[in-house]
């Protein structure tokens, strides 16, 4: 009798053990399935939150740049960080009003790579006030690279920024000014003759090619204060 009970007890333990393993496996599979069904929504929410953060930060940067009553193209180039596929920022000026349209991007975690979401936003700037609104994604499409600003226009903005910096902080402030870190402005060299600063740059196009990029020299003088731009032969930027 004891032997029969012993065998039943062993069989029962084995069956109960297998049942426990099956239950645990079912719970694990259910947990994975639930996670896979809910996680993408959470990742999308995180990507949208990150994009909205980008919108708020872009608006704040533009407002800071426009605080002096003027919003230059070089400032917009630094302030608006678009999605990689966006091509470039579209800027329209009408009197003292500037409208900036750009495709912004937000990233969140993902299973095979980051989750990404994009949105087309229009920033309406009446210095120093800036408002932002999401618009149809189609408004951010079809922008040809040919619409990139002419180098002479970029050079004019550089002169304006450098002169404003010179008036506020002198020659040393111009040397470390943000204008030299503007996307598309490739600083080749800086020279420091007494009481002056000479900055030689390439003005890159949207493709980033430097072989045909115009070469400019910006000359800054402390006394009397002045900033000038001169287009040079490409060899000066080699």
Coordinates of C-alpha atoms in Angstrom, one line a residue, residues 3-207:
X3 CA 4.5 1.5 -2.3
X4 CA 1.4 2.3 -4.4
X5 CA 0.9 5.7 -2.6
X6 CA 4.5 6.4 -3.1
X7 CA 4.2 5.9 -6.8
X8 CA 1.0 8.1 -6.9
X9 CA 2.8 10.7 -4.9
X10 CA 5.7 10.8 -7.3
X11 CA 3.4 11.0 -10.4
X12 CA 1.4 13.7 -8.7
X13 CA 4.5 15.8 -8.0
X14 CA 5.7 15.3 -11.6
X15 CA 2.3 16.3 -12.9
X16 CA 2.0 19.3 -10.6
X17 CA 5.6 20.4 -11.6
X18 CA 4.8 20.2 -15.3
X19 CA 1.6 22.1 -14.8
X20 CA 3.4 24.8 -12.9
X21 CA 6.0 25.1 -15.7
X22 CA 3.2 25.3 -18.3
X23 CA 1.4 28.0 -16.3
X24 CA 4.6 30.0 -15.9
X25 CA 5.3 29.6 -19.7
X26 CA 1.8 30.8 -20.5
X27 CA 2.2 33.8 -18.2
X28 CA 5.5 34.7 -19.8
X29 CA 4.1 34.4 -23.3
X30 CA 1.1 36.5 -22.3
X31 CA 3.4 39.1 -20.7
X32 CA 5.5 39.3 -23.8
X33 CA 2.5 39.6 -26.1
X34 CA 1.0 42.3 -23.9
X35 CA 4.3 44.2 -23.8
X36 CA 4.6 44.0 -27.6
X37 CA 1.0 45.2 -28.1
X38 CA 1.4 48.2 -25.7
X39 CA 5.0 49.2 -26.0
X40 CA 4.7 50.7 -29.5
X41 CA 2.0 53.1 -28.3
X42 CA 4.2 54.1 -25.4
X43 CA 7.1 54.7 -27.8
X44 CA 4.9 56.8 -30.1
X45 CA 3.8 58.9 -27.2
X46 CA 7.4 59.4 -26.1
X47 CA 8.3 60.4 -29.7
X48 CA 5.4 62.9 -29.9
X49 CA 6.4 64.4 -26.5
X50 CA 10.0 64.8 -27.7
X51 CA 8.7 66.5 -30.9
X52 CA 6.6 68.9 -28.9
X53 CA 9.6 69.6 -26.8
X54 CA 11.5 70.4 -30.0
X55 CA 8.7 72.8 -31.0
X56 CA 8.9 74.6 -27.6
X57 CA 12.7 74.9 -27.8
X58 CA 12.6 76.1 -31.4
X59 CA 10.1 78.8 -30.5
X60 CA 12.2 79.9 -27.5
X61 CA 15.4 80.1 -29.6
X62 CA 13.7 82.1 -32.3
X63 CA 12.2 84.4 -29.7
X64 CA 15.6 84.9 -28.1
X65 CA 17.1 85.7 -31.5
X66 CA 14.3 88.1 -32.4
X67 CA 14.5 89.9 -29.0
X68 CA 16.6 92.7 -30.6
X69 CA 13.8 93.4 -33.2
X70 CA 15.6 91.6 -36.1
X71 CA 15.6 87.9 -37.1
X72 CA 18.5 87.1 -39.5
X73 CA 18.7 84.1 -41.8
X74 CA 21.9 82.9 -40.0
X75 CA 20.0 83.0 -36.7
X76 CA 17.2 80.9 -38.2
X77 CA 19.8 78.4 -39.5
X78 CA 21.0 77.9 -36.0
X79 CA 17.7 78.0 -34.2
X80 CA 15.6 75.6 -36.3
X81 CA 16.8 71.9 -36.2
X82 CA 14.8 70.1 -38.8
X83 CA 14.1 66.4 -39.5
X84 CA 16.9 64.9 -41.6
X85 CA 14.5 64.3 -44.6
X86 CA 13.1 67.9 -44.4
X87 CA 15.5 69.4 -47.0
X88 CA 15.6 72.9 -45.6
X89 CA 13.7 75.5 -43.7
X90 CA 11.3 77.7 -45.7
X91 CA 11.4 81.4 -44.8
X92 CA 9.0 84.0 -46.0
X93 CA 9.5 87.7 -45.1
X94 CA 6.8 90.3 -45.4
X95 CA 7.6 93.7 -43.9
X96 CA 8.8 93.1 -40.4
X97 CA 7.1 89.7 -40.2
X98 CA 9.0 86.5 -40.7
X99 CA 7.2 83.1 -41.3
X100 CA 9.4 80.0 -40.8
X101 CA 8.0 76.6 -41.9
X102 CA 9.9 73.5 -41.0
X103 CA 9.5 69.7 -40.5
X104 CA 10.5 68.9 -37.0
X105 CA 11.2 65.4 -35.6
X106 CA 10.8 63.5 -32.3
X107 CA 12.4 60.2 -31.4
X108 CA 11.4 57.6 -28.9
X109 CA 12.7 54.1 -28.0
X110 CA 11.9 51.1 -30.3
X111 CA 12.4 47.4 -30.8
X112 CA 14.4 47.4 -34.0
X113 CA 15.4 51.0 -33.9
X114 CA 14.1 54.4 -32.6
X115 CA 10.5 55.3 -33.1
X116 CA 10.2 58.5 -35.1
X117 CA 7.5 61.0 -35.6
X118 CA 7.4 64.2 -37.6
X119 CA 5.3 67.3 -37.9
X120 CA 5.2 70.3 -40.0
X121 CA 5.2 73.5 -38.0
X122 CA 4.9 77.2 -38.9
X123 CA 6.5 79.8 -36.7
X124 CA 5.1 83.3 -37.0
X125 CA 7.6 85.9 -35.9
X126 CA 6.8 89.5 -35.3
X127 CA 9.9 90.5 -33.3
X128 CA 10.1 89.9 -30.5
X129 CA 6.9 87.8 -30.4
X130 CA 6.9 84.2 -31.8
X131 CA 3.9 81.9 -32.1
X132 CA 4.0 78.2 -33.3
X133 CA 1.2 76.1 -34.9
X134 CA 1.1 72.7 -36.5
X135 CA 0.0 72.7 -40.1
X136 CA -0.6 70.1 -42.9
X137 CA 2.5 68.0 -43.5
X138 CA 2.1 68.8 -47.2
X139 CA 3.2 72.4 -46.4
X140 CA 6.7 71.0 -45.6
X141 CA 7.0 69.1 -48.9
X142 CA 8.2 70.0 -52.3
X143 CA 10.9 72.5 -51.2
X144 CA 13.6 72.4 -53.8
X145 CA 17.3 72.8 -52.6
X146 CA 17.6 75.6 -55.3
X147 CA 15.7 77.8 -52.8
X148 CA 18.9 78.0 -50.7
X149 CA 19.9 81.6 -50.0
X150 CA 22.5 83.3 -52.1
X151 CA 26.0 83.5 -50.5
X152 CA 26.0 87.3 -50.6
X153 CA 22.8 87.3 -48.5
X154 CA 24.5 84.9 -46.0
X155 CA 27.6 87.2 -45.9
X156 CA 25.3 90.2 -45.2
X157 CA 23.8 88.4 -42.2
X158 CA 27.3 87.5 -40.9
X159 CA 28.4 91.1 -41.1
X160 CA 25.2 92.2 -39.2
X161 CA 25.7 89.6 -36.5
X162 CA 29.4 90.3 -36.1
X163 CA 28.8 94.1 -35.9
X164 CA 26.2 93.7 -33.3
X165 CA 28.5 91.4 -31.3
X166 CA 31.4 93.9 -31.7
X167 CA 29.3 96.7 -30.3
X168 CA 28.3 94.7 -27.3
X169 CA 31.5 92.8 -26.4
X170 CA 34.4 94.0 -28.5
X171 CA 36.8 92.0 -30.6
X172 CA 37.1 89.0 -28.3
X173 CA 33.4 88.5 -28.3
X174 CA 33.4 88.4 -32.1
X175 CA 36.1 85.8 -32.1
X176 CA 33.9 83.4 -30.1
X177 CA 30.5 84.5 -31.6
X178 CA 27.9 81.9 -32.4
X179 CA 27.7 83.2 -36.0
X180 CA 30.9 81.2 -36.8
X181 CA 29.1 78.0 -35.7
X182 CA 26.1 78.5 -38.1
X183 CA 25.4 75.4 -40.3
X184 CA 26.8 76.1 -43.7
X185 CA 29.6 78.4 -42.5
X186 CA 32.9 76.5 -42.6
X187 CA 35.6 78.5 -40.8
X188 CA 39.0 77.9 -42.6
X189 CA 41.1 80.2 -40.5
X190 CA 41.2 83.0 -38.0
X191 CA 43.9 85.6 -38.0
X192 CA 44.6 88.2 -35.3
X193 CA 46.5 91.2 -36.5
X194 CA 46.7 93.9 -33.8
X195 CA 43.3 95.4 -33.1
X196 CA 41.7 93.4 -35.9
X197 CA 40.2 90.0 -36.7
X198 CA 40.2 88.3 -40.1
X199 CA 37.9 85.2 -40.5
X200 CA 38.2 83.3 -43.7
X201 CA 35.2 81.0 -44.4
X202 CA 33.6 78.8 -47.0
X203 CA 29.8 79.2 -47.4
X204 CA 28.7 75.7 -48.0
X205 CA 25.5 74.8 -50.0
X206 CA 22.9 72.4 -48.8
X207 CA 24.8 69.4 -49.9

